[in-house]
CSV table of C-alpha atoms and ligand atoms in Angstrom, one decimal:
chain,number,residue,atom,x,y,z
A,1034,UNK,CA,-6.0,-12.1,-15.3
A,1035,UNK,CA,-9.7,-13.6,-13.6
A,1036,UNK,CA,-12.3,-12.5,-16.9
A,1037,UNK,CA,-14.3,-9.8,-15.9
A,1038,UNK,CA,-17.6,-11.3,-16.0
A,1039,UNK,CA,-16.3,-13.4,-13.0
A,1040,UNK,CA,-15.6,-10.4,-10.9
A,1041,UNK,CA,-17.8,-10.2,-7.5
A,1042,UNK,CA,-18.1,-6.4,-7.9
A,1043,UNK,CA,-17.2,-3.4,-10.4
A,1044,UNK,CA,-17.8,0.0,-9.3
A,1045,UNK,CA,-18.2,2.3,-11.6
A,1046,UNK,CA,-18.5,6.7,-12.6
A,1047,UNK,CA,-16.3,7.1,-9.7
A,1048,UNK,CA,-13.5,9.8,-9.3
A,1049,UNK,CA,-10.5,7.7,-7.8
A,1050,UNK,CA,-7.8,9.2,-5.5
A,1051,UNK,CA,-5.3,5.7,-5.9
A,1052,UNK,CA,-2.9,7.7,-3.0
A,1053,UNK,CA,-0.4,6.2,-5.4
A,1054,UNK,CA,1.5,8.8,-7.5
A,1055,UNK,CA,1.2,12.8,-7.4
A,1056,UNK,CA,-2.2,14.7,-6.7
A,1057,UNK,CA,-3.3,12.0,-4.7
A,1058,UNK,CA,-2.9,9.5,-7.7
A,1059,UNK,CA,-6.1,11.1,-9.2
A,1060,UNK,CA,-8.0,9.3,-11.6
A,1061,UNK,CA,-10.9,11.5,-13.1
A,1062,UNK,CA,-13.3,8.7,-14.6
A,1063,UNK,CA,-12.9,5.9,-12.7
A,1064,UNK,CA,-13.9,2.0,-12.5
A,1065,UNK,CA,-12.5,-0.5,-9.8
A,1066,UNK,CA,-13.6,-4.2,-9.9
A,1067,UNK,CA,-12.8,-6.4,-7.0
A,1068,UNK,CA,-12.3,-10.2,-6.8
A,1069,UNK,CA,-12.1,-12.2,-3.8
A,1070,UNK,CA,-11.8,-9.4,-1.4
A,1071,UNK,CA,-9.2,-7.6,-3.5
A,1072,UNK,CA,-8.6,-5.2,-6.4
A,1073,UNK,CA,-8.6,-7.1,-9.4
A,1074,UNK,CA,-8.7,-3.9,-11.4
A,1075,UNK,CA,-8.9,0.2,-11.1
A,1076,UNK,CA,-8.1,2.5,-14.3
A,1077,UNK,CA,-9.9,4.8,-16.2
A,1078,UNK,CA,-13.9,3.9,-17.0
A,1079,UNK,CA,-13.0,4.3,-20.6
A,1080,UNK,CA,-10.4,1.2,-20.6
A,1081,UNK,CA,-13.1,-0.8,-18.9
A,1082,UNK,CA,-13.1,-4.2,-20.2
A,1083,UNK,CA,-16.4,-4.8,-22.3
A,1084,UNK,CA,-17.1,-7.8,-20.8
A,1085,UNK,CA,-17.4,-6.5,-17.3
A,1086,UNK,CA,-21.0,-8.0,-17.0
A,1087,UNK,CA,-20.5,-8.8,-13.1
A,1088,UNK,CA,-22.2,-7.1,-10.6
A,1089,UNK,CA,-21.8,-3.4,-11.4
A,1090,UNK,CA,-22.7,-0.4,-9.6
A,1091,UNK,CA,-22.3,3.4,-10.1
A,1092,UNK,CA,-21.1,5.5,-7.4
A,1093,UNK,CA,-22.4,8.4,-9.3
A,1094,UNK,CA,-19.1,10.5,-9.3
A,1095,UNK,CA,-18.4,10.2,-6.1
A,1096,UNK,CA,-15.0,9.9,-4.7
A,1097,UNK,CA,-13.7,6.3,-4.0
A,1098,UNK,CA,-10.2,6.3,-2.0
A,1099,UNK,CA,-8.9,3.6,0.3
A,1100,UNK,CA,-10.7,3.2,3.9
A,1101,UNK,CA,-8.7,5.4,6.3
A,1102,UNK,CA,-6.4,3.4,8.9
A,1103,UNK,CA,-5.8,4.9,12.4
A,1104,UNK,CA,-2.2,3.6,13.0
A,1105,UNK,CA,-1.9,4.4,17.2
A,1106,UNK,CA,-4.4,4.1,19.6
A,1107,UNK,CA,-5.1,3.0,22.8
A,1108,UNK,CA,-8.4,2.5,22.8
A,1109,UNK,CA,-9.0,-0.3,25.1
A,1110,UNK,CA,-9.3,1.3,28.7
A,1111,UNK,CA,-11.0,1.6,31.6
A,1112,UNK,CA,-12.4,4.7,32.9
A,1113,UNK,CA,-11.5,8.3,32.2
A,1114,UNK,CA,-9.4,11.4,33.2
A,1115,UNK,CA,-11.5,14.2,32.6
A,1116,UNK,CA,-10.9,15.4,36.3
A,1117,UNK,CA,-7.6,15.3,35.3
A,1118,UNK,CA,-8.1,17.6,32.2
A,1119,UNK,CA,-9.8,20.0,34.3
A,1120,UNK,CA,-6.7,19.7,36.8
A,1121,UNK,CA,-4.3,20.7,33.7
A,1122,UNK,CA,-6.8,23.2,32.8
A,1123,UNK,CA,-6.3,24.9,36.0
A,1124,UNK,CA,-2.5,24.6,35.4
A,1125,UNK,CA,-1.3,21.1,36.3
A,1126,UNK,CA,1.3,19.8,34.1
A,1127,UNK,CA,0.9,16.2,32.7
A,1128,UNK,CA,4.1,15.1,34.4
A,1129,UNK,CA,3.1,16.7,37.7
A,1130,UNK,CA,0.0,14.8,37.7
A,1131,UNK,CA,2.0,11.4,36.8
A,1132,UNK,CA,4.6,11.9,39.2
A,1133,UNK,CA,1.6,12.5,42.1
A,1134,UNK,CA,0.8,9.1,40.7
A,1135,UNK,CA,-2.1,10.2,38.6
A,1136,UNK,CA,-1.5,9.9,34.6
A,1137,UNK,CA,-1.2,6.7,33.2
A,1138,UNK,CA,-1.2,5.0,36.3
A,1139,UNK,CA,-4.7,5.9,36.9
A,1140,UNK,CA,-6.1,4.7,34.1
A,1141,UNK,CA,-3.9,1.4,34.7
A,1142,UNK,CA,-6.0,1.1,38.2
A,1143,UNK,CA,-9.2,1.2,36.3
A,1144,UNK,CA,-8.1,-1.2,33.6
A,1145,UNK,CA,-7.0,-3.9,36.1
A,1146,UNK,CA,-10.3,-3.5,37.8
A,1147,UNK,CA,-12.2,-3.6,34.7
A,1148,UNK,CA,-13.2,-7.6,33.3
A,1149,UNK,CA,-12.4,-8.0,29.9
A,1150,UNK,CA,-15.9,-8.1,29.0
A,1151,UNK,CA,-16.2,-4.5,30.6
A,1152,UNK,CA,-13.2,-3.6,28.4
A,1153,UNK,CA,-14.6,-4.7,25.5
A,1154,UNK,CA,-17.9,-3.3,25.9
A,1155,UNK,CA,-16.3,0.1,26.4
A,1156,UNK,CA,-13.9,-0.2,23.3
A,1157,UNK,CA,-16.5,-1.3,21.1
A,1158,UNK,CA,-18.4,1.8,20.6
A,1159,UNK,CA,-14.8,3.5,20.0
A,1160,UNK,CA,-14.0,0.8,17.2
A,1161,UNK,CA,-17.3,1.7,15.5
A,1162,UNK,CA,-16.8,5.9,16.3
A,1163,UNK,CA,-13.6,5.3,13.9
A,1164,UNK,CA,-15.3,3.0,11.3
A,1165,UNK,CA,-18.5,5.2,10.9
A,1166,UNK,CA,-16.1,7.7,9.6
A,1167,UNK,CA,-14.4,5.6,7.1
A,1168,UNK,CA,-11.7,3.8,9.0
A,1169,UNK,CA,-11.2,-0.1,8.0
A,1170,UNK,CA,-7.8,-0.6,10.1
A,1171,UNK,CA,-7.2,0.0,13.8
A,1172,UNK,CA,-3.7,-0.3,15.8
A,1173,UNK,CA,-4.9,-0.9,19.5
A,1174,UNK,CA,-1.7,-0.8,22.0
A,1175,UNK,CA,-1.9,-2.6,25.3
A,1176,UNK,CA,-0.3,-0.7,28.5
A,1177,UNK,CA,-2.8,0.2,30.7
A,1178,UNK,CA,-2.4,-3.0,32.7
A,1179,UNK,CA,1.7,-3.5,33.3
A,1180,UNK,CA,0.9,-7.4,34.7
A,1181,UNK,CA,1.5,-9.7,32.9
A,1182,UNK,CA,-2.1,-11.1,33.2
A,1183,UNK,CA,-3.6,-7.4,32.3
A,1184,UNK,CA,-1.5,-7.2,29.5
A,1185,UNK,CA,-2.7,-10.1,28.2
A,1186,UNK,CA,-6.4,-9.2,29.3
A,1187,UNK,CA,-6.3,-6.1,27.3
A,1188,UNK,CA,-4.5,-7.8,24.3
A,1189,UNK,CA,-7.1,-10.5,23.7
A,1190,UNK,CA,-9.5,-7.6,24.1
A,1191,UNK,CA,-8.3,-6.1,21.3
A,1192,UNK,CA,-8.0,-9.2,19.3
A,1193,UNK,CA,-11.7,-10.0,20.3
A,1194,UNK,CA,-12.7,-6.5,19.0
A,1195,UNK,CA,-11.3,-7.7,15.4
A,1196,UNK,CA,-13.0,-10.6,15.3
A,1197,UNK,CA,-16.2,-9.1,16.1
A,1198,UNK,CA,-15.9,-6.5,13.6
A,1199,UNK,CA,-15.0,-5.8,9.9
A,1200,UNK,CA,-12.4,-3.7,10.8
A,1201,UNK,CA,-8.8,-5.1,11.0
A,1202,UNK,CA,-7.5,-4.6,14.2
A,1203,UNK,CA,-3.3,-4.7,14.8
A,1204,UNK,CA,-2.4,-5.1,18.7
A,1205,UNK,CA,1.1,-4.0,20.1
A,1206,UNK,CA,2.4,-5.0,23.5
A,1207,UNK,CA,3.2,-1.1,25.0
A,1208,UNK,CA,3.8,-3.2,28.5
A,1209,UNK,CA,6.8,-0.6,28.5
A,1210,UNK,CA,4.6,2.3,28.7
A,1211,UNK,CA,5.2,3.2,32.4
A,1212,UNK,CA,6.8,2.1,35.8
A,1213,UNK,CA,4.2,-0.2,37.8
A,1214,UNK,CA,3.8,0.8,41.6
A,1215,UNK,CA,5.0,-2.7,42.4
A,1216,UNK,CA,8.0,-1.9,40.7
A,1217,UNK,CA,8.8,1.3,41.6
A,1218,UNK,CA,12.5,2.4,41.8
A,1219,UNK,CA,13.0,-1.1,40.3
A,1220,UNK,CA,11.9,-0.3,36.4
A,1221,UNK,CA,15.2,-2.4,35.4
A,1222,UNK,CA,13.8,-5.2,36.8
A,1223,UNK,CA,10.3,-4.6,35.1
A,1224,UNK,CA,11.9,-4.6,31.8
A,1225,UNK,CA,13.5,-8.0,32.6
A,1226,UNK,CA,9.7,-9.3,33.8
A,1227,UNK,CA,8.7,-7.9,29.7
A,1228,UNK,CA,11.6,-9.7,28.4
A,1229,UNK,CA,12.0,-12.5,29.7
A,1230,UNK,CA,8.5,-13.8,30.5
A,1231,UNK,CA,5.7,-11.5,28.9
A,1232,UNK,CA,7.2,-11.0,25.4
A,1233,UNK,CA,8.1,-14.9,25.0
A,1234,UNK,CA,4.5,-15.3,25.3
A,1235,UNK,CA,3.2,-13.1,23.6
A,1236,UNK,CA,5.4,-13.8,20.6
A,1237,UNK,CA,4.5,-17.4,21.0
A,1238,UNK,CA,1.0,-16.8,21.2
A,1239,UNK,CA,1.2,-14.5,18.2
A,1240,UNK,CA,-0.9,-12.2,20.6
A,1241,UNK,CA,1.1,-8.9,19.5
A,1242,UNK,CA,1.7,-7.8,16.1
A,1243,UNK,CA,4.5,-5.2,17.5
A,1244,UNK,CA,6.0,-3.6,20.5
A,1245,UNK,CA,6.0,-0.3,21.5
A,1246,UNK,CA,7.5,1.7,24.5
A,1247,UNK,CA,7.3,5.3,25.9
A,1248,UNK,CA,10.9,6.7,26.3
A,1249,UNK,CA,10.6,9.5,28.2
A,1250,UNK,CA,12.0,10.7,31.8
A,1251,UNK,CA,8.5,9.8,33.8
A,1252,UNK,CA,8.7,6.3,31.7
A,1253,UNK,CA,11.8,4.8,30.5
A,1254,UNK,CA,15.3,5.2,29.5
A,1255,UNK,CA,17.1,4.9,26.1
A,1256,UNK,CA,19.0,1.7,27.6
A,1257,UNK,CA,15.7,0.3,29.4
A,1258,UNK,CA,14.2,0.5,25.6
A,1259,UNK,CA,17.3,-0.6,23.8
A,1260,UNK,CA,17.2,-3.9,25.9
A,1261,UNK,CA,13.7,-4.2,25.2
A,1262,UNK,CA,13.9,-3.7,21.5
A,1263,UNK,CA,16.6,-6.2,21.1
A,1264,UNK,CA,14.7,-9.0,22.8
A,1265,UNK,CA,12.1,-8.1,20.6
A,1266,UNK,CA,14.1,-8.6,17.4
A,1267,UNK,CA,15.2,-12.0,18.8
A,1268,UNK,CA,11.7,-13.0,18.7
A,1269,UNK,CA,11.0,-11.7,15.3
A,1270,UNK,CA,8.6,-8.9,17.0
A,1271,UNK,CA,8.8,-5.3,15.4
A,1272,UNK,CA,9.1,-2.3,17.2
A,1273,UNK,CA,7.7,1.3,17.7
A,1274,UNK,CA,8.7,4.1,19.8
A,1275,UNK,CA,6.7,7.1,21.9
A,1276,UNK,CA,9.4,9.1,21.1
A,1277,UNK,CA,10.8,12.7,22.1
A,1278,UNK,CA,7.1,13.8,23.1
A,1279,UNK,CA,7.8,16.0,25.9
A,1280,UNK,CA,11.7,16.1,25.8
A,1281,UNK,CA,14.5,15.4,23.5
A,1282,UNK,CA,15.4,11.7,24.7
A,1283,UNK,CA,17.2,10.6,21.5
A,1284,UNK,CA,13.9,8.8,20.7
A,1285,UNK,CA,13.8,8.9,17.2
A,1286,UNK,CA,17.5,8.1,16.8
A,1287,UNK,CA,16.8,5.5,18.6
A,1288,UNK,CA,14.0,4.0,16.8
A,1289,UNK,CA,16.0,4.1,13.6
A,1290,UNK,CA,18.6,2.2,15.5
A,1291,UNK,CA,16.3,-0.6,16.0
A,1292,UNK,CA,15.0,-0.2,12.3
A,1293,UNK,CA,12.1,0.6,14.4
A,1294,UNK,CA,8.7,0.6,12.0
A,1295,UNK,CA,8.0,4.2,13.3
A,1296,UNK,CA,8.9,6.7,16.0
A,1297,UNK,CA,5.6,8.7,17.2
A,1298,UNK,CA,5.0,11.9,18.6
A,1299,UNK,CA,8.4,13.9,18.3
A,1300,UNK,CA,7.8,17.0,19.1
A,1301,UNK,CA,11.3,17.6,20.7
A,1302,UNK,CA,13.4,15.4,17.9
A,1303,UNK,CA,16.4,16.8,16.8
A,1304,UNK,CA,17.6,17.0,13.2
A,1305,UNK,CA,20.3,14.6,13.8
A,1306,UNK,CA,17.0,12.5,14.8
A,1307,UNK,CA,15.4,13.0,12.0
A,1308,UNK,CA,18.3,12.2,9.4
A,1309,UNK,CA,18.7,8.6,11.6
A,1310,UNK,CA,14.7,7.9,10.8
A,1311,UNK,CA,15.3,8.8,7.5
A,1312,UNK,CA,18.4,6.6,6.9
A,1313,UNK,CA,16.2,3.7,8.5
A,1314,UNK,CA,12.8,4.2,6.8
A,1315,UNK,CA,11.1,4.8,9.9
A,1316,UNK,CA,7.7,6.4,9.5
A,1317,UNK,CA,7.0,9.7,11.8
A,1318,UNK,CA,3.6,8.9,13.5
A,1319,UNK,CA,2.2,12.6,14.2
A,1320,UNK,CA,-0.6,13.0,17.1
A,1321,UNK,CA,-2.4,16.5,16.6
A,1322,UNK,CA,-4.8,15.3,19.2
A,1323,UNK,CA,-2.3,15.0,22.3
A,1324,UNK,CA,-0.8,17.9,21.3
A,1325,UNK,CA,-3.7,20.0,21.6
A,1326,UNK,CA,-4.9,18.2,24.7
A,1327,UNK,CA,-1.5,18.7,26.5
A,1328,UNK,CA,-1.9,22.4,24.8
A,1329,UNK,CA,1.8,21.6,23.5
A,1330,UNK,CA,3.6,24.3,22.0
A,1331,UNK,CA,6.8,23.0,20.6
A,1332,UNK,CA,6.5,21.6,16.9
A,1333,UNK,CA,7.2,18.1,15.7
A,1334,UNK,CA,10.4,19.2,13.0
A,1335,UNK,CA,8.1,18.9,9.8
A,1336,UNK,CA,9.8,20.8,7.5
A,1337,UNK,CA,13.4,19.0,8.7
A,1338,UNK,CA,11.4,15.7,8.0
A,1339,UNK,CA,9.8,16.6,4.4
A,1340,UNK,CA,13.4,17.4,3.5
A,1341,UNK,CA,14.8,14.4,4.6
A,1342,UNK,CA,12.3,12.5,3.3
A,1343,UNK,CA,10.8,11.1,6.6
A,1344,UNK,CA,7.2,9.7,5.4
A,1345,UNK,CA,4.6,10.9,8.0
A,1346,UNK,CA,1.5,9.6,9.2
A,1347,UNK,CA,-1.3,10.8,11.3
A,1348,UNK,CA,-3.2,9.3,14.0
A,1349,UNK,CA,-6.0,9.6,16.9
A,1350,UNK,CA,-3.5,8.5,19.5
A,1351,UNK,CA,-7.2,7.8,21.1
A,1352,UNK,CA,-6.8,7.3,25.0
A,1353,UNK,CA,-8.3,8.9,28.4
A,1354,UNK,CA,-5.3,11.1,28.8
A,1355,UNK,CA,-3.4,12.9,26.3
A,1356,UNK,CA,-5.6,12.6,23.4
A,1357,UNK,CA,-9.8,11.9,24.6
A,1358,UNK,CA,-10.3,12.1,20.8
A,1359,UNK,CA,-11.9,9.2,18.8
A,1360,UNK,CA,-12.0,11.0,15.3
A,1361,UNK,CA,-9.2,10.2,12.4
A,1362,UNK,CA,-10.9,13.0,10.3
A,1363,UNK,CA,-10.4,15.4,13.2
A,1364,UNK,CA,-7.0,14.4,14.1
A,1365,UNK,CA,-6.2,14.6,10.2
A,1366,UNK,CA,-7.9,18.7,10.2
A,1367,UNK,CA,-5.6,18.8,13.8
A,1368,UNK,CA,-2.5,17.8,11.4
A,1369,UNK,CA,-3.4,19.9,8.9
A,1370,UNK,CA,-4.2,23.7,11.2
A,1371,UNK,CA,-1.5,22.8,13.9
A,1372,UNK,CA,1.5,21.5,11.9
A,1373,UNK,CA,0.5,22.8,8.8
A,1374,UNK,CA,0.6,19.5,6.8
A,1375,UNK,CA,-1.0,19.6,3.4
A,1376,UNK,CA,-4.3,18.2,3.0
A,1377,UNK,CA,-2.4,15.5,0.8
A,1378,UNK,CA,-0.2,15.0,3.3
A,1379,UNK,CA,-3.4,14.4,5.8
A,1380,UNK,CA,-5.0,11.9,3.8
A,1381,UNK,CA,-1.6,10.1,2.7
A,1382,UNK,CA,-0.7,10.2,6.6
A,1383,UNK,CA,-4.4,8.0,7.0
A,1384,UNK,CA,-4.1,6.0,4.5
A,1385,UNK,CA,-0.9,4.9,2.2
A,1386,UNK,CA,1.4,6.0,5.0
A,1387,UNK,CA,-0.6,4.7,8.0
A,1388,UNK,CA,0.0,1.4,6.5
A,1389,UNK,CA,3.5,1.5,6.4
A,1390,UNK,CA,4.1,2.8,10.1
A,1391,UNK,CA,2.0,-0.8,10.6
A,1392,UNK,CA,4.1,-3.0,8.8
A,1393,UNK,CA,1.1,-3.4,6.1
A,1394,UNK,CA,1.9,-3.3,2.6
A,1395,UNK,CA,-1.4,-4.3,1.2
A,1396,UNK,CA,-3.5,-1.6,1.8
A,1397,UNK,CA,-3.4,2.0,2.1
A,1398,UNK,CA,-3.9,2.7,-1.6
A,1399,UNK,CA,-5.8,1.5,-4.3
A,1400,UNK,CA,-4.0,-0.9,-6.7
A,1401,UNK,CA,-4.3,-4.2,-8.3
A,1402,UNK,CA,-3.8,-6.8,-5.8
A,1403,UNK,CA,-4.0,-4.7,-3.1
A,1404,UNK,CA,-7.1,-5.5,-0.2
A,1405,UNK,CA,-10.3,-4.1,-1.1
A,1406,UNK,CA,-10.8,-1.9,2.1
A,1407,UNK,CA,-12.7,1.4,0.3
A,1408,UNK,CA,-14.6,4.4,1.3
A,1409,UNK,CA,-16.6,6.6,-0.6
A,1410,UNK,CA,-17.1,10.3,0.0
A,1411,UNK,CA,-19.6,12.7,-1.0
A,1412,UNK,CA,-17.3,15.6,-1.6
A,1413,UNK,CA,-16.1,17.4,-4.4
A,1414,UNK,CA,-12.3,17.4,-3.7
A,1415,UNK,CA,-10.1,14.9,-1.0
A,1416,UNK,CA,-8.7,17.9,0.5
A,1417,UNK,CA,-12.1,18.3,1.8
A,1418,UNK,CA,-11.1,15.1,4.0
A,1419,UNK,CA,-8.6,17.3,6.4
A,1420,UNK,CA,-11.3,20.5,6.2
A,1421,UNK,CA,-14.8,19.3,7.5
A,1422,UNK,CA,-14.9,18.1,10.9
A,1423,UNK,CA,-18.3,16.3,12.1
A,1424,UNK,CA,-19.7,16.7,8.9
A,1425,UNK,CA,-21.3,13.8,7.2
A,1426,UNK,CA,-19.5,13.1,3.7
A,1427,UNK,CA,-18.5,9.5,4.0
A,1428,UNK,CA,-21.0,8.0,1.5
A,1429,UNK,CA,-20.2,3.9,2.0
A,1430,UNK,CA,-17.2,1.9,3.4
A,1431,UNK,CA,-16.5,-1.4,1.8
A,1432,UNK,CA,-14.4,-3.6,3.6
A,1433,UNK,CA,-12.6,-7.2,2.2
A,1434,UNK,CA,-14.2,-8.7,5.2
A,1435,UNK,CA,-17.7,-7.7,4.4
A,1436,UNK,CA,-17.1,-9.2,0.9
B,598,NIG,O1,0.8,8.6,23.8
B,598,NIG,N1,2.6,9.2,25.8
B,598,NIG,C1,2.4,8.3,26.4
B,598,NIG,N2,1.4,7.6,26.2
B,598,NIG,C2,-0.1,8.2,26.1
B,598,NIG,C3,-0.6,8.5,26.8
B,598,NIG,C4,-1.3,7.9,27.9
B,598,NIG,C5,-1.9,8.3,28.9
B,598,NIG,O2,-1.4,9.4,29.4
B,598,NIG,O3,-3.0,7.6,29.3
B,598,NIG,C6,0.5,8.7,24.6
B,598,NIG,O4,0.6,10.2,25.0
B,599,FE,FE1,0.2,6.9,22.0
């Protein structure tokens, strides 16, 4: 191990939630040492080597945790859909609006019309808002372009956000979000376009870290998604799925069949779907902001997920249609309140399990060798992170990219 006097930073007098092990993996009187952007040592302060003469900073008893991870967002988009929110308050359904040409298509028109610079300028404050509440890694999906050029435009804006901020941005190609007007009635041809032209370009240029699709009656069928996922696998791209959000389309099982990193939403997933996910190791990403905003009543099968050992993540789904919520802390509180996840499940779901949903094994817990993406909180217990909303407990964020 690197001698202690050569550490870049040693944090002392911390209460640490490592998120590995039971009960938040708490270390009551802890210290943590950082070297080259990674955690070099973490443990009880009493065990800290004597020669810890590097830059040492006391956290004065504050809580030290992994930085949060938002593993499902659509935060690059043009315009907004407050008008549709109003229509839904008056009784229109999400599906009705989509079938009438609104919904995702309305954001597609605004996103196509926007330049990359305009999309970047609109998205940057959203990234900053998440970062300001302790988020260090954000996944961003495309899916509001639905042409080769405009999907590539969205992915490059997302990559640019990652370069311009200390936040890690993971990009996901969601070209199969809905059938674009140019392909109305020819969804199979659109899937072929993605498979034959867009995916190879994205894979060759390493423009996306994963591929996602929306499997639903108003979007793509299971067999269309299967074709897309087979092609993704050939190109070495991991997959994720918007599954069983409005009806049971067998999405959980479909995701499992393709060894997806995650299946997301899952309100209508059957017990068999949950069992298939458990067997494949897919993460269940729950999106309580969409559940709230759409006024859903069908709860995801949380008990079955727990019984079968499906790991549960929580994310914002930040998007202008179903989840105009740019706060992971709010999503954590909503997951507790609406889905009755325990505060510890919410916290693990926005750190350790969220990392798993992105295929990242270098973050989400505090352990030797992990990235030094850390958050420091003015709280008396980590359960408060799924309790308060909009209150200023974040004391400091330390991200590996700023060290
Ligand atoms: O995660 N379900 C599909 N996709 C998004 C919503 C997109 C939109 O309505 O703009 C979601 O809920
Ligand atoms: Fe989504």
